[in-house]
mmCIF file of C-alpha atoms in Angstrom:
data_model
loop_
_atom_site.group_PDB
_atom_site.id
_atom_site.type_symbol
_atom_site.label_atom_id
_atom_site.label_comp_id
_atom_site.label_asym_id
_atom_site.label_seq_id
_atom_site.Cartn_x
_atom_site.Cartn_y
_atom_site.Cartn_z
ATOM 1 C CA MET A 1204 -24.580 -17.033 15.429
ATOM 2 C CA GLN A 1205 -25.684 -16.025 12.000
ATOM 3 C CA TYR A 1206 -24.433 -12.631 11.270
ATOM 4 C CA PHE A 1207 -25.848 -12.288 8.001
ATOM 5 C CA ASN A 1208 -28.162 -13.541 5.519
ATOM 6 C CA SER A 1209 -28.752 -13.410 1.764
ATOM 7 C CA ASN A 1210 -30.483 -10.090 2.085
ATOM 8 C CA THR A 1211 -28.150 -8.426 4.553
ATOM 9 C CA ILE A 1212 -26.424 -5.130 2.983
ATOM 10 C CA LEU A 1213 -23.123 -4.069 4.010
ATOM 11 C CA TYR A 1214 -21.214 -0.785 3.267
ATOM 12 C CA LEU A 1215 -17.975 -0.899 1.272
ATOM 13 C CA ASN A 1216 -15.713 2.031 0.101
ATOM 14 C CA GLY A 1217 -18.763 4.229 -0.393
ATOM 15 C CA ARG A 1218 -21.078 1.772 -1.898
ATOM 16 C CA PHE A 1219 -23.876 -0.221 -0.105
ATOM 17 C CA GLU A 1220 -23.785 -4.193 -1.471
ATOM 18 C CA LYS A 1221 -25.194 -7.362 -0.394
ATOM 19 C CA ALA A 1222 -22.584 -8.966 2.011
ATOM 20 C CA ALA A 1223 -23.091 -12.335 0.199
ATOM 21 C CA ASP A 1224 -22.009 -10.736 -2.872
ATOM 22 C CA THR A 1225 -18.599 -9.173 -1.427
ATOM 23 C CA ASN A 1226 -15.349 -11.028 -1.216
ATOM 24 C CA ALA A 1227 -12.239 -10.777 0.511
ATOM 25 C CA ASP A 1228 -8.565 -10.905 -1.233
ATOM 26 C CA LEU A 1229 -6.587 -13.983 -0.383
ATOM 27 C CA TYR A 1230 -3.476 -12.180 -0.545
ATOM 28 C CA GLY A 1231 -4.104 -9.092 1.723
ATOM 29 C CA GLN A 1232 -1.839 -7.531 4.507
ATOM 30 C CA SER A 1233 -4.906 -7.669 6.529
ATOM 31 C CA LEU A 1234 -5.827 -11.610 6.115
ATOM 32 C CA HIS A 1235 -2.100 -12.758 6.291
ATOM 33 C CA TYR A 1236 -0.755 -10.270 9.202
ATOM 34 C CA GLY A 1237 -3.936 -9.106 10.935
ATOM 35 C CA TYR A 1238 -2.899 -5.631 9.623
ATOM 36 C CA ALA A 1239 -6.230 -4.120 10.037
ATOM 37 C CA VAL A 1240 -8.159 -1.839 12.533
ATOM 38 C CA PHE A 1241 -11.477 -1.931 13.559
ATOM 39 C CA GLU A 1242 -14.207 -0.396 16.023
ATOM 40 C CA GLY A 1243 -16.851 -1.469 17.926
ATOM 41 C CA ILE A 1244 -20.210 0.369 18.272
ATOM 42 C CA ARG A 1245 -23.610 0.280 19.370
ATOM 43 C CA ALA A 1246 -26.986 1.562 18.425
ATOM 44 C CA TYR A 1247 -30.177 1.799 20.486
ATOM 45 C CA SER A 1248 -33.779 2.216 19.799
ATOM 46 C CA THR A 1249 -34.414 5.361 21.931
ATOM 47 C CA HIS A 1250 -37.559 7.642 22.552
ATOM 48 C CA ASN A 1251 -35.763 9.801 19.927
ATOM 49 C CA GLY A 1252 -35.631 6.915 17.061
ATOM 50 C CA THR A 1253 -32.309 5.097 16.413
ATOM 51 C CA ARG A 1254 -29.497 6.339 18.018
ATOM 52 C CA ILE A 1255 -25.653 5.264 17.610
ATOM 53 C CA PHE A 1256 -24.128 5.851 21.169
ATOM 54 C CA LYS A 1257 -21.173 8.121 21.035
ATOM 55 C CA ALA A 1258 -20.600 7.887 17.028
ATOM 56 C CA ARG A 1259 -18.187 10.341 16.695
ATOM 57 C CA GLU A 1260 -15.884 9.098 19.356
ATOM 58 C CA HIS A 1261 -15.833 5.650 18.053
ATOM 59 C CA PHE A 1262 -15.067 6.792 14.405
ATOM 60 C CA GLU A 1263 -11.989 9.204 15.616
ATOM 61 C CA ARG A 1264 -10.826 6.503 17.700
ATOM 62 C CA LEU A 1265 -11.019 4.122 14.392
ATOM 63 C CA LYS A 1266 -8.852 7.191 12.711
ATOM 64 C CA ARG A 1267 -6.493 7.181 15.568
ATOM 65 C CA SER A 1268 -5.894 3.327 15.525
ATOM 66 C CA ALA A 1269 -5.103 3.570 11.784
ATOM 67 C CA GLU A 1270 -2.705 6.422 12.221
ATOM 68 C CA LEU A 1271 -0.954 4.538 14.866
ATOM 69 C CA VAL A 1272 -0.209 1.825 12.714
ATOM 70 C CA HIS A 1273 0.295 3.685 9.438
ATOM 71 C CA ILE A 1274 -2.545 2.692 7.616
ATOM 72 C CA PRO A 1275 -3.972 5.332 5.539
ATOM 73 C CA PHE A 1276 -7.283 7.091 6.650
ATOM 74 C CA THR A 1277 -8.919 8.911 4.034
ATOM 75 C CA TRP A 1278 -12.595 9.102 5.026
ATOM 76 C CA ASP A 1279 -14.436 12.023 6.112
ATOM 77 C CA ILE A 1280 -15.828 11.320 9.604
ATOM 78 C CA ASN A 1281 -19.098 12.961 9.272
ATOM 79 C CA LYS A 1282 -20.066 11.213 5.923
ATOM 80 C CA LEU A 1283 -19.201 7.671 7.859
ATOM 81 C CA ILE A 1284 -21.683 8.606 10.450
ATOM 82 C CA LYS A 1285 -24.235 9.382 8.235
ATOM 83 C CA GLN A 1286 -23.796 6.127 6.223
ATOM 84 C CA THR A 1287 -23.798 4.049 9.006
ATOM 85 C CA TYR A 1288 -27.265 5.391 9.948
ATOM 86 C CA ARG A 1289 -27.921 4.888 6.513
ATOM 87 C CA LEU A 1290 -27.072 1.173 6.729
ATOM 88 C CA LEU A 1291 -29.134 0.691 9.826
ATOM 89 C CA GLU A 1292 -31.903 1.881 8.011
ATOM 90 C CA ILE A 1293 -31.512 -0.390 4.850
ATOM 91 C CA ASN A 1294 -31.129 -3.351 7.102
ATOM 92 C CA ASN A 1295 -34.297 -2.483 9.172
ATOM 93 C CA LEU A 1296 -32.007 -2.648 12.397
ATOM 94 C CA LYS A 1297 -32.989 -0.304 15.443
ATOM 95 C CA ASP A 1298 -30.794 -2.065 17.958
ATOM 96 C CA ALA A 1299 -27.612 -3.264 16.595
ATOM 97 C CA TYR A 1300 -24.095 -3.695 16.815
ATOM 98 C CA ILE A 1301 -21.743 -2.157 14.156
ATOM 99 C CA ARG A 1302 -18.397 -3.147 13.004
ATOM 100 C CA PRO A 1303 -16.238 -0.648 11.029
ATOM 101 C CA LEU A 1304 -13.346 -2.195 9.934
ATOM 102 C CA ILE A 1305 -9.956 -0.906 7.533
ATOM 103 C CA TYR A 1306 -8.184 -3.348 5.695
ATOM 104 C CA CYS A 1307 -5.194 -3.153 3.809
ATOM 105 C CA PRO A 1308 -4.891 -4.644 -0.304
ATOM 106 C CA PRO A 1309 -2.658 -7.415 -1.563
ATOM 107 C CA ALA A 1310 0.752 -7.286 -0.124
ATOM 108 C CA MET A 1311 3.372 -9.800 0.939
ATOM 109 C CA SER A 1312 5.844 -7.694 2.501
ATOM 110 C CA LEU A 1313 6.078 -6.069 6.079
ATOM 111 C CA VAL A 1314 5.829 -2.543 5.036
ATOM 112 C CA ALA A 1315 2.945 -0.002 5.646
ATOM 113 C CA ALA A 1316 0.276 0.040 3.484
ATOM 114 C CA LYS A 1317 -0.195 2.988 0.723
ATOM 115 C CA GLU A 1318 -3.854 2.818 0.405
ATOM 116 C CA ALA A 1319 -6.737 0.738 2.258
ATOM 117 C CA SER A 1320 -10.450 0.025 2.371
ATOM 118 C CA ILE A 1321 -13.420 0.558 4.690
ATOM 119 C CA MET A 1322 -16.328 -1.892 5.370
ATOM 120 C CA ILE A 1323 -18.953 -1.438 7.858
ATOM 121 C CA CYS A 1324 -21.401 -4.182 8.764
ATOM 122 C CA VAL A 1325 -24.434 -4.392 11.378
ATOM 123 C CA TRP A 1326 -26.184 -6.995 13.117
ATOM 124 C CA ASP A 1327 -28.319 -7.629 15.949
ATOM 125 C CA TRP A 1328 -26.380 -8.648 18.978
ATOM 126 C CA GLU A 1329 -27.359 -9.391 22.662
ATOM 127 C CA ALA A 1330 -25.276 -8.257 25.555
ATOM 128 C CA TYR A 1331 -21.819 -10.018 24.690
ATOM 129 C CA LEU A 1332 -21.171 -11.666 27.803
ATOM 130 C CA GLY A 1333 -24.878 -12.165 28.752
ATOM 131 C CA HIS A 1334 -26.851 -10.879 31.781
ATOM 132 C CA LYS A 1335 -25.874 -13.343 34.555
ATOM 133 C CA LEU A 1336 -23.090 -12.360 36.874
ATOM 134 C CA LEU A 1337 -19.954 -13.820 35.465
ATOM 135 C CA LYS A 1338 -17.502 -16.440 36.606
ATOM 136 C CA VAL A 1339 -14.072 -15.331 35.653
ATOM 137 C CA CYS A 1340 -10.428 -16.607 35.863
ATOM 138 C CA VAL A 1341 -7.035 -15.043 35.881
ATOM 139 C CA SER A 1342 -5.553 -15.891 32.352
ATOM 140 C CA SER A 1343 -2.257 -17.664 31.741
ATOM 141 C CA PHE A 1344 -1.866 -14.974 28.802
ATOM 142 C CA GLU A 1345 -0.484 -11.793 29.284
ATOM 143 C CA ARG A 1346 -1.970 -8.492 27.415
ATOM 144 C CA PRO A 1347 0.617 -7.607 24.821
ATOM 145 C CA ASN A 1348 3.869 -5.275 25.998
ATOM 146 C CA PRO A 1349 2.761 -1.646 24.803
ATOM 147 C CA LYS A 1350 6.426 -1.525 23.569
ATOM 148 C CA SER A 1351 5.456 -4.114 21.270
ATOM 149 C CA THR A 1352 2.294 -3.104 19.474
ATOM 150 C CA PRO A 1353 0.230 0.155 20.338
ATOM 151 C CA ILE A 1354 -2.278 -1.095 23.132
ATOM 152 C CA GLU A 1355 -4.471 1.921 22.473
ATOM 153 C CA ALA A 1356 -5.186 0.883 18.878
ATOM 154 C CA LYS A 1357 -7.866 -1.611 18.016
ATOM 155 C CA VAL A 1358 -5.469 -3.486 15.805
ATOM 156 C CA SER A 1359 -6.986 -6.999 14.399
ATOM 157 C CA GLY A 1360 -3.872 -8.919 15.322
ATOM 158 C CA ASN A 1361 -3.957 -7.802 18.760
ATOM 159 C CA TYR A 1362 -7.076 -9.810 19.245
ATOM 160 C CA VAL A 1363 -5.364 -13.244 18.831
ATOM 161 C CA ASN A 1364 -4.385 -12.658 22.253
ATOM 162 C CA SER A 1365 -8.137 -12.197 23.362
ATOM 163 C CA ILE A 1366 -8.949 -15.273 21.379
ATOM 164 C CA LEU A 1367 -6.645 -17.442 23.228
ATOM 165 C CA ALA A 1368 -7.430 -16.047 26.764
ATOM 166 C CA THR A 1369 -11.278 -16.471 26.258
ATOM 167 C CA THR A 1370 -10.698 -19.974 24.611
ATOM 168 C CA GLU A 1371 -8.761 -20.994 27.836
ATOM 169 C CA ALA A 1372 -11.238 -19.798 30.275
ATOM 170 C CA LYS A 1373 -14.157 -21.355 28.619
ATOM 171 C CA ARG A 1374 -12.437 -24.764 28.194
ATOM 172 C CA LYS A 1375 -11.481 -24.557 32.285
ATOM 173 C CA GLY A 1376 -15.657 -23.858 32.528
ATOM 174 C CA PHE A 1377 -15.255 -20.178 33.364
ATOM 175 C CA ASP A 1378 -17.597 -17.694 31.637
ATOM 176 C CA GLU A 1379 -14.538 -15.237 30.427
ATOM 177 C CA ALA A 1380 -10.802 -14.210 31.352
ATOM 178 C CA LEU A 1381 -9.109 -11.465 32.989
ATOM 179 C CA LEU A 1382 -5.484 -10.653 31.757
ATOM 180 C CA LEU A 1383 -2.845 -9.511 33.652
ATOM 181 C CA ASP A 1384 -0.061 -6.910 32.210
ATOM 182 C CA MET A 1385 3.934 -7.670 31.990
ATOM 183 C CA TYR A 1386 4.316 -6.380 35.542
ATOM 184 C CA GLY A 1387 1.415 -9.060 37.009
ATOM 185 C CA ASN A 1388 -1.188 -6.026 37.238
ATOM 186 C CA VAL A 1389 -4.745 -6.215 36.531
ATOM 187 C CA ALA A 1390 -5.112 -4.950 32.801
ATOM 188 C CA GLU A 1391 -8.573 -6.103 31.646
ATOM 189 C CA ALA A 1392 -10.708 -8.735 30.016
ATOM 190 C CA PRO A 1393 -10.096 -10.054 26.453
ATOM 191 C CA GLY A 1394 -12.796 -7.252 25.036
ATOM 192 C CA ALA A 1395 -13.345 -5.247 28.124
ATOM 193 C CA ASN A 1396 -12.209 -2.785 30.758
ATOM 194 C CA ILE A 1397 -12.493 -3.855 34.331
ATOM 195 C CA PHE A 1398 -13.553 -2.039 37.713
ATOM 196 C CA ILE A 1399 -13.434 -3.159 41.082
ATOM 197 C CA GLU A 1400 -15.339 -1.785 44.346
ATOM 198 C CA LYS A 1401 -14.048 -1.680 47.790
ATOM 199 C CA ASN A 1402 -15.325 0.057 50.653
ATOM 200 C CA GLY A 1403 -17.911 2.024 48.434
ATOM 201 C CA ARG A 1404 -15.270 3.046 45.954
ATOM 202 C CA LEU A 1405 -14.227 2.053 42.525
ATOM 203 C CA TYR A 1406 -11.058 1.472 41.108
ATOM 204 C CA THR A 1407 -9.890 0.684 37.505
ATOM 205 C CA PRO A 1408 -6.454 0.285 36.172
ATOM 206 C CA PRO A 1409 -4.871 3.341 34.449
ATOM 207 C CA LEU A 1410 -4.064 3.782 30.988
ATOM 208 C CA GLY A 1411 -0.900 2.782 29.582
ATOM 209 C CA ASN A 1412 -0.912 -1.208 29.269
ATOM 210 C CA ILE A 1413 -4.896 -1.311 28.391
ATOM 211 C CA LEU A 1414 -7.337 -0.337 25.879
ATOM 212 C CA PRO A 1415 -8.690 3.185 26.539
ATOM 213 C CA GLY A 1416 -12.141 2.058 26.193
ATOM 214 C CA ILE A 1417 -15.079 4.779 25.451
ATOM 215 C CA THR A 1418 -17.300 2.721 27.820
ATOM 216 C CA ARG A 1419 -14.721 3.054 30.492
ATOM 217 C CA ALA A 1420 -14.630 6.991 30.131
ATOM 218 C CA THR A 1421 -18.574 6.788 30.213
ATOM 219 C CA VAL A 1422 -18.372 4.948 33.342
ATOM 220 C CA ILE A 1423 -15.633 7.201 34.761
ATOM 221 C CA GLU A 1424 -18.002 10.318 33.931
ATOM 222 C CA LEU A 1425 -21.011 8.629 35.521
ATOM 223 C CA CYS A 1426 -19.165 8.016 38.479
ATOM 224 C CA HIS A 1427 -18.334 12.012 38.842
ATOM 225 C CA ILE A 1428 -22.114 12.580 38.296
ATOM 226 C CA LEU A 1429 -23.416 10.038 40.669
ATOM 227 C CA ASP A 1430 -20.902 11.110 43.343
ATOM 228 C CA ILE A 1431 -18.930 7.727 43.490
ATOM 229 C CA GLU A 1432 -15.485 8.155 44.156
ATOM 230 C CA ILE A 1433 -13.293 6.551 41.470
ATOM 231 C CA ILE A 1434 -9.641 5.923 41.573
ATOM 232 C CA GLU A 1435 -7.431 5.136 38.817
ATOM 233 C CA LYS A 1436 -4.277 2.817 39.830
ATOM 234 C CA HIS A 1437 -2.302 -0.255 39.384
ATOM 235 C CA LEU A 1438 -4.201 -3.364 40.802
ATOM 236 C CA SER A 1439 -2.853 -6.393 42.079
ATOM 237 C CA VAL A 1440 -4.745 -9.956 42.116
ATOM 238 C CA LYS A 1441 -4.657 -9.512 45.827
ATOM 239 C CA ASP A 1442 -6.452 -6.126 45.744
ATOM 240 C CA LEU A 1443 -8.811 -8.266 43.057
ATOM 241 C CA LYS A 1444 -9.251 -10.878 45.537
ATOM 242 C CA HIS A 1445 -10.086 -8.777 48.258
ATOM 243 C CA ALA A 1446 -12.579 -6.390 46.664
ATOM 244 C CA ASP A 1447 -16.327 -6.346 47.485
ATOM 245 C CA SER A 1448 -17.337 -6.436 43.714
ATOM 246 C CA ALA A 1449 -16.234 -5.965 40.557
ATOM 247 C CA PHE A 1450 -17.737 -5.546 36.640
ATOM 248 C CA PHE A 1451 -16.533 -5.436 33.037
ATOM 249 C CA CYS A 1452 -17.679 -2.788 30.601
ATOM 250 C CA GLY A 1453 -17.421 -2.108 26.955
ATOM 251 C CA THR A 1454 -19.358 -1.619 23.857
ATOM 252 C CA ALA A 1455 -20.430 -5.156 23.480
ATOM 253 C CA THR A 1456 -20.287 -6.049 26.887
ATOM 254 C CA GLU A 1457 -21.936 -2.808 28.247
ATOM 255 C CA ILE A 1458 -21.987 -3.294 32.076
ATOM 256 C CA ALA A 1459 -21.570 -6.721 32.971
ATOM 257 C CA GLY A 1460 -21.254 -7.879 36.878
ATOM 258 C CA ILE A 1461 -18.578 -10.525 37.763
ATOM 259 C CA GLY A 1462 -19.611 -12.875 40.508
ATOM 260 C CA SER A 1463 -16.418 -14.645 40.980
ATOM 261 C CA VAL A 1464 -12.677 -14.807 39.954
ATOM 262 C CA ASP A 1465 -10.888 -18.217 40.201
ATOM 263 C CA GLU A 1466 -11.921 -19.457 43.560
ATOM 264 C CA TYR A 1467 -13.043 -16.075 45.141
ATOM 265 C CA THR A 1468 -16.645 -14.950 45.535
ATOM 266 C CA PHE A 1469 -17.102 -11.498 45.575
ATOM 267 C CA PRO A 1470 -18.972 -10.656 48.973
ATOM 268 C CA LEU A 1471 -21.153 -7.582 47.963
ATOM 269 C CA LYS A 1472 -24.717 -8.669 46.691
ATOM 270 C CA TRP A 1473 -24.509 -7.449 43.154
ATOM 271 C CA THR A 1474 -27.851 -5.205 43.279
ATOM 272 C CA GLU A 1475 -26.591 -3.446 46.282
ATOM 273 C CA SER A 1476 -23.039 -2.599 44.784
ATOM 274 C CA ALA A 1477 -21.955 0.739 42.738
ATOM 275 C CA GLY A 1478 -21.785 -1.548 39.821
ATOM 276 C CA ALA A 1479 -25.234 -2.037 39.767
ATOM 277 C CA THR A 1480 -26.001 1.535 40.261
ATOM 278 C CA ILE A 1481 -23.740 2.228 37.237
ATOM 279 C CA GLN A 1482 -25.510 -0.681 35.078
ATOM 280 C CA ARG A 1483 -28.955 0.980 35.666
ATOM 281 C CA THR A 1484 -27.686 4.452 35.053
ATOM 282 C CA TYR A 1485 -25.859 3.539 31.758
ATOM 283 C CA LYS A 1486 -28.776 1.586 30.436
ATOM 284 C CA CYS A 1487 -30.771 4.915 31.082
ATOM 285 C CA LEU A 1488 -28.137 7.016 29.342
ATOM 286 C CA VAL A 1489 -28.081 4.868 25.962
ATOM 287 C CA LEU A 1490 -31.972 4.806 26.100
ATOM 288 C CA GLU A 1491 -32.106 8.496 26.621
ATOM 289 C CA LYS A 1492 -34.214 8.440 29.792
ATOM 290 C CA GLN A 1493 -31.946 10.981 31.037
ATOM 291 C CA ASN A 1494 -30.575 14.072 29.119
ATOM 292 C CA TYR A 1495 -28.060 12.984 26.786
ATOM 293 C CA GLU A 1496 -26.299 15.913 25.959
ATOM 294 C CA VAL A 1497 -25.965 17.134 29.565
ATOM 295 C CA ILE A 1498 -24.476 13.985 30.935
ATOM 296 C CA ILE A 1499 -22.340 13.537 28.058
#
């Protein structure tokens, strides 16, 4: 996929620059060690113009991620949000994916950075996992132990784990992977959280060994509004393979229905599932067909 062309503009340390004219330092800690943090954010074309969905929550999580791994965060969030809207306007994008990245300067040592840079780029991106029901496999890779790295932070280096899991799944003929945690419980997909449905109730793994997704939190809020019972608990593979339906959620993924996991096909028709109801409601929410401020 072409993420930028000769006219694409990105935001770099307070300036708007052509992406083709920028460069990265080959001695940076971020390149050598994955010592960087990032966010994934979406903007939607709504009845009230282009709106970034939960912009503040995403930039606050970016700041929190930086703090957790001792990367300096010196930027004003209000200004970053304003500049992101300006970046979308400059690139003439209304529906877009937004990627802020905080990265560190040249250093070969394994000590925390004393300064950092910020880059924000935008591009047109469809639903990350497409629109069909997904064929998923349980990965041979596990999510990192939260005692080894802050799981709640979106640290660039953590996503090597995600690349390995997705690559393995696709090589086996699946659309995506599902990773377990160190105890063998269901954790999450390489870039999305998971919900399963059983007897009209939704279940999702608790925080601790998963990324606390902003879309995951939104789904839980929607469940309360729609009077869908939602339970956070540890889930086994057996729980997963006895469920009626399941779906992934995330900023890039949005709401993506799962058709099967390994050899198990979910018996409930997707259009009749709670996940499909959430999917429709979420789309209305981001497009502001409902009152955004009341719901969120």
